[in-house]
Every structure is written in C-alpha cells, then in structure tokens.
Short mmCIF file of C-alpha atoms in Angstrom, two decimals:
data_model
loop_
_atom_site.label_atom_id
_atom_site.label_comp_id
_atom_site.label_asym_id
_atom_site.label_seq_id
_atom_site.Cartn_x
_atom_site.Cartn_y
_atom_site.Cartn_z
CA MET A 1 9.37 -11.81 32.08
CA GLY A 2 8.15 -10.53 28.75
CA LEU A 3 5.43 -11.72 26.49
CA ASN A 4 4.87 -15.47 26.49
CA ILE A 5 2.75 -16.54 23.54
CA THR A 6 2.45 -19.95 21.97
CA ASN A 7 3.13 -20.65 18.31
CA ARG A 8 -0.60 -20.92 17.67
CA GLN A 9 -1.25 -17.50 19.18
CA GLY A 10 1.58 -16.03 17.14
CA PHE A 11 0.18 -17.40 13.90
CA LEU A 12 -3.28 -16.15 14.81
CA LEU A 13 -1.80 -12.72 15.48
CA VAL A 14 -0.15 -12.72 12.04
CA ALA A 15 -3.41 -13.82 10.41
CA ALA A 16 -5.32 -11.06 12.23
CA ALA A 17 -2.74 -8.48 11.15
CA CYS A 18 -3.10 -9.60 7.54
CA ALA A 19 -6.89 -9.40 7.81
CA GLY A 20 -6.57 -5.89 9.22
CA ALA A 21 -4.22 -4.83 6.42
CA MET A 22 -6.62 -6.17 3.80
CA GLY A 23 -9.54 -4.51 5.54
CA PHE A 24 -7.80 -1.15 5.43
CA ALA A 25 -6.80 -1.64 1.80
CA LEU A 26 -10.40 -2.35 0.82
CA PHE A 27 -11.62 0.59 2.91
CA ALA A 28 -9.16 2.91 1.19
CA GLN A 29 -10.21 1.62 -2.22
CA TYR A 30 -13.99 1.69 -1.85
CA GLN A 31 -14.61 4.39 0.75
CA LEU A 32 -11.76 6.81 0.09
CA GLY A 33 -11.78 6.27 -3.67
CA GLN A 34 -8.10 5.41 -4.03
CA GLU A 35 -7.50 3.02 -6.92
CA PRO A 36 -4.72 0.46 -6.33
CA CYS A 37 -1.68 0.42 -8.59
CA PRO A 38 -0.38 -2.89 -10.06
CA LEU A 39 2.22 -3.16 -7.29
CA CYS A 40 -0.51 -2.70 -4.65
CA ILE A 41 -2.52 -5.50 -6.23
CA LEU A 42 0.50 -7.83 -6.07
CA GLN A 43 1.05 -6.80 -2.47
CA ARG A 44 -2.55 -7.68 -1.64
CA ILE A 45 -2.06 -11.14 -3.12
CA GLY A 46 1.03 -11.61 -0.96
CA VAL A 47 -0.73 -10.42 2.20
CA MET A 48 -3.65 -12.77 1.54
CA ALA A 49 -1.27 -15.69 0.96
CA VAL A 50 0.66 -15.02 4.18
CA GLY A 51 -2.61 -14.65 6.10
CA ALA A 52 -4.00 -17.90 4.72
CA LEU A 53 -0.78 -19.79 5.50
CA ALA A 54 -0.67 -18.34 9.02
CA LEU A 55 -4.27 -19.36 9.59
CA LEU A 56 -3.53 -22.89 8.37
CA ALA A 57 -0.46 -23.07 10.60
CA ALA A 58 -2.55 -21.98 13.60
CA LEU A 59 -5.04 -24.77 12.98
#
C-alpha cells in the first residue's frame, strides 16, 4: 500500500526540493527585486548544504 521509494530516490527527492527552493530564492531576488536579509542568506547556505549532502548520499 502507500508510496514505496528507495533511499536513493528519497535523497534525490530532497536534493530536487533544495534545488527548487534555491531556484525560487534566486528568482525572487533577481526577477522580483527582493533583496535577501542576513537570515535569508544563512538559510540559503543551509539549503545548499542539505542539498549537496542529499545528492552525495544518493550517489
């Protein structure tokens, strides 16, 4: 029953979600003209780190 995904697929899903979050953050910054605050910049670093680790775990 339910959703059966492997660990690799789960990590790839997390990496894709992080890439999507960073894509939206960059879109909001450069296309919508919203400058990020210092906390947003730290959050971006964290999202990139989680995405990179998830991608490494998937490999």
